[in-house]
Amino acid sequence: MDRMYRYQRYIYDFTRKYYLFGRDTLIRDLQAPPGASVLEIGCGTGRNLAMIGELYPEARLFGLDISAEMLVTARAKLKRHGRPDAVLRVADATDFRAASFGEKGFDRIVISYALSMIPAWERAIDAAIEALSPGGSLHIADFGQQEGWPGGFRRLLQAWLRRFHVSPRDTLFDVIREKADIRGATLELKSIGRGYAWLAVYRRPATD
């Protein structure tokens, strides 16, 4: 991952804004209260964390990414945005603990267009759920199956995404719904652009 992002990180945000839709909606819907701990899994260049810091200035920011190169950019970006206090760690999304950040759990966890790039994506969801504080919520944005689009568009888009090692997960929200049902959590789903992408919010009960 460091080899792939060593140079790509300089243009990452500019290129992704044209097709990673719904990220800003996800952030606005976090409703993070003052003092809330907010973790982004796969925080990349820190673009989302910087926006979270601006909208929720009293939130405590945390981020993890598998690429140390990306975190170099993220630290610089967050410093420019007045959030040098953000805690960033090189970590595997499928195998991390809140304790490694000095936390018992996180009030909000964000996964934005990362699950479609993580081979063991179900394990990443499990790790995120385990890292939630009681009453906390997991917010996910990722590609859908473009259900409302012509078949030709779907095939072209998904072929293009595969060139960048991106694989939209056709069972993603079925898996999250099953996990919510097992744990007594609630789940909210929202389609963007006729299924181009989806937003999901998993809310852990305040008491298990």
Coordinates of C-alpha atoms in Angstrom, one line a residue:
M1 CA 0.0 0.0 0.0
D2 CA 2.9 2.4 0.7
R3 CA 4.2 1.8 -2.8
M4 CA 0.8 2.5 -4.3
Y5 CA 0.2 5.7 -2.3
R6 CA 3.8 7.1 -2.1
Y7 CA 3.0 9.4 -5.0
Q8 CA -0.7 9.0 -5.5
R9 CA -1.4 10.7 -2.1
Y10 CA -0.5 14.0 -3.6
I11 CA -3.4 13.9 -6.1
Y12 CA -5.7 11.6 -4.2
D13 CA -8.2 14.1 -2.9
F14 CA -8.4 16.0 -6.2
T15 CA -9.2 12.9 -8.2
R16 CA -11.6 11.2 -5.7
K17 CA -14.0 14.1 -5.3
Y18 CA -15.4 13.4 -8.7
Y19 CA -16.7 9.9 -7.8
L20 CA -16.7 9.3 -4.1
F21 CA -20.1 10.8 -3.4
G22 CA -21.9 11.0 -0.1
R23 CA -18.8 11.6 2.1
D24 CA -19.9 15.1 3.1
T25 CA -23.4 13.9 3.9
L26 CA -22.0 11.2 6.1
I27 CA -20.0 13.7 8.0
R28 CA -22.8 16.2 8.4
D29 CA -25.0 13.4 9.8
L30 CA -22.5 12.3 12.5
Q31 CA -24.1 14.7 15.0
A32 CA -21.0 14.2 17.2
P33 CA -21.6 15.9 20.6
P34 CA -18.9 18.0 22.3
G35 CA -16.0 15.8 23.5
A36 CA -17.1 12.8 21.4
S37 CA -14.3 10.5 20.2
V38 CA -14.5 10.1 16.4
L39 CA -12.4 7.4 14.6
E40 CA -12.0 7.1 10.8
I41 CA -10.9 3.7 9.6
G42 CA -8.9 4.1 6.4
C43 CA -8.4 7.8 7.0
G44 CA -6.1 8.2 4.0
T45 CA -5.0 11.8 3.5
G46 CA -7.1 13.1 6.4
R47 CA -9.6 14.8 4.1
N48 CA -12.6 13.6 6.1
L49 CA -11.0 14.0 9.5
A50 CA -10.2 17.6 8.7
M51 CA -13.8 18.3 7.7
I52 CA -15.1 16.5 10.8
G53 CA -12.7 18.7 12.9
E54 CA -14.2 21.8 11.3
L55 CA -17.8 20.8 11.8
Y56 CA -17.3 19.4 15.3
P57 CA -14.4 21.4 16.8
E58 CA -14.8 19.9 20.2
A59 CA -14.7 16.3 19.0
R60 CA -11.5 14.3 19.6
L61 CA -10.2 12.9 16.3
F62 CA -8.6 9.6 15.7
G63 CA -7.6 7.8 12.5
L64 CA -6.0 4.6 11.3
D65 CA -4.7 3.6 7.9
I66 CA -2.6 0.7 6.6
S67 CA -0.4 3.1 4.7
A68 CA 2.2 5.1 6.6
E69 CA 2.7 7.3 3.5
M70 CA -0.9 8.3 3.6
L71 CA -0.6 9.3 7.3
V72 CA 2.3 11.6 6.5
T73 CA -0.1 13.6 4.3
A74 CA -2.9 13.3 6.9
R75 CA -0.8 14.7 9.7
A76 CA 0.2 17.7 7.6
K77 CA -3.3 18.3 6.4
L78 CA -4.7 18.1 10.0
K79 CA -2.0 20.5 11.2
R80 CA -2.9 23.0 8.5
H81 CA -6.6 22.7 9.6
G82 CA -5.7 23.4 13.2
R83 CA -6.0 19.9 14.5
P84 CA -2.5 18.7 15.2
D85 CA -4.0 16.9 18.3
A86 CA -5.5 14.2 16.1
V87 CA -4.2 10.7 17.0
L88 CA -3.2 8.8 13.9
R89 CA -1.9 5.2 13.9
V90 CA -0.7 2.7 11.2
A91 CA -3.0 -0.2 11.8
D92 CA -5.0 -3.0 10.0
A93 CA -8.7 -2.2 9.7
T94 CA -9.4 -5.9 10.4
D95 CA -7.4 -6.2 13.6
F96 CA -7.3 -3.1 15.8
R97 CA -8.5 -2.2 19.3
A98 CA -9.8 1.0 20.8
A99 CA -7.2 0.5 23.6
S100 CA -4.4 1.0 21.2
F101 CA -5.6 4.6 20.9
G102 CA -5.9 4.9 24.7
E103 CA -9.7 4.7 24.5
K104 CA -12.3 2.3 25.9
G105 CA -14.4 2.8 22.8
F106 CA -15.4 5.4 20.2
D107 CA -18.6 7.4 20.0
R108 CA -18.5 7.6 16.3
I109 CA -16.6 5.5 13.7
V110 CA -16.4 6.4 10.0
I111 CA -15.6 4.0 7.1
S112 CA -15.7 6.0 3.9
Y113 CA -15.1 4.0 0.6
A114 CA -12.7 1.7 2.3
L115 CA -14.6 -1.6 2.6
S116 CA -14.6 -2.0 -1.1
M117 CA -10.8 -2.0 -1.0
I118 CA -10.3 -4.3 2.1
P119 CA -10.2 -8.0 1.1
A120 CA -11.4 -9.2 4.5
W121 CA -14.1 -6.5 4.7
E122 CA -16.4 -8.4 7.0
R123 CA -13.7 -8.6 9.6
A124 CA -13.2 -4.8 9.3
I125 CA -16.9 -4.4 10.1
D126 CA -16.6 -6.7 13.1
A127 CA -13.6 -4.8 14.4
A128 CA -15.4 -1.5 14.1
I129 CA -18.5 -2.8 15.9
E130 CA -16.3 -4.1 18.7
A131 CA -14.6 -0.7 19.0
L132 CA -17.9 1.2 19.4
S133 CA -18.8 2.6 22.8
P134 CA -22.3 1.8 24.1
G135 CA -24.7 4.2 22.3
G136 CA -22.1 4.9 19.6
S137 CA -22.6 4.7 15.9
L138 CA -20.8 3.3 12.9
H139 CA -21.2 5.4 9.7
I140 CA -20.4 3.8 6.3
A141 CA -20.3 5.2 2.8
D142 CA -19.4 2.9 -0.1
F143 CA -20.3 1.9 -3.6
G144 CA -23.6 0.2 -4.3
Q145 CA -24.4 -1.9 -7.2
Q146 CA -25.8 1.0 -9.3
E147 CA -29.2 -0.7 -9.2
G148 CA -31.0 2.2 -11.0
W149 CA -28.4 2.6 -13.8
P150 CA -28.3 0.9 -17.2
G151 CA -26.4 -2.4 -17.4
G152 CA -23.7 -0.9 -19.7
F153 CA -22.9 1.9 -17.2
R154 CA -22.6 -0.6 -14.3
R155 CA -20.2 -2.8 -16.3
L156 CA -18.0 0.1 -17.4
L157 CA -17.9 1.6 -13.9
Q158 CA -17.1 -1.7 -12.1
A159 CA -14.4 -2.5 -14.7
W160 CA -12.8 0.9 -14.2
L161 CA -12.9 0.5 -10.4
R162 CA -11.2 -2.9 -10.6
R163 CA -8.2 -1.2 -12.2
F164 CA -7.8 0.6 -8.8
H165 CA -8.4 -2.6 -6.7
V166 CA -11.9 -1.5 -5.8
S167 CA -14.6 -4.1 -5.6
P168 CA -18.1 -3.0 -4.6
R169 CA -19.5 -5.5 -2.1
D170 CA -22.9 -6.8 -3.3
T171 CA -23.7 -8.3 0.1
L172 CA -22.3 -5.4 2.2
F173 CA -25.6 -4.2 3.6
D174 CA -27.1 -7.7 4.1
V175 CA -24.1 -8.5 6.2
I176 CA -24.4 -5.3 8.3
R177 CA -28.1 -5.9 8.7
E178 CA -27.5 -9.4 10.0
K179 CA -24.9 -8.1 12.5
A180 CA -27.3 -5.5 13.7
D181 CA -30.1 -8.0 14.2
I182 CA -27.8 -10.3 16.2
R183 CA -26.6 -7.5 18.5
G184 CA -29.9 -5.6 18.9
A185 CA -28.5 -2.6 17.0
T186 CA -30.5 -0.4 14.6
L187 CA -29.6 0.2 11.0
E188 CA -30.4 3.0 8.7
L189 CA -29.7 2.8 4.9
K190 CA -29.8 5.6 2.3
S191 CA -29.3 5.2 -1.4
I192 CA -27.3 7.9 -3.4
G193 CA -27.8 8.4 -7.1
R194 CA -30.1 5.4 -7.8
G195 CA -27.8 3.0 -6.0
Y196 CA -24.5 4.5 -7.2
A197 CA -23.5 4.5 -3.6
W198 CA -25.1 3.8 -0.2
L199 CA -24.9 5.3 3.3
A200 CA -25.4 3.1 6.3
V201 CA -25.6 4.0 10.0
Y202 CA -25.3 1.2 12.6
R203 CA -26.3 2.3 16.1
R204 CA -25.1 0.3 19.1
P205 CA -27.6 0.2 21.9
A206 CA -26.7 2.3 25.0
T207 CA -27.0 -0.9 27.0
D208 CA -26.2 -4.4 25.6

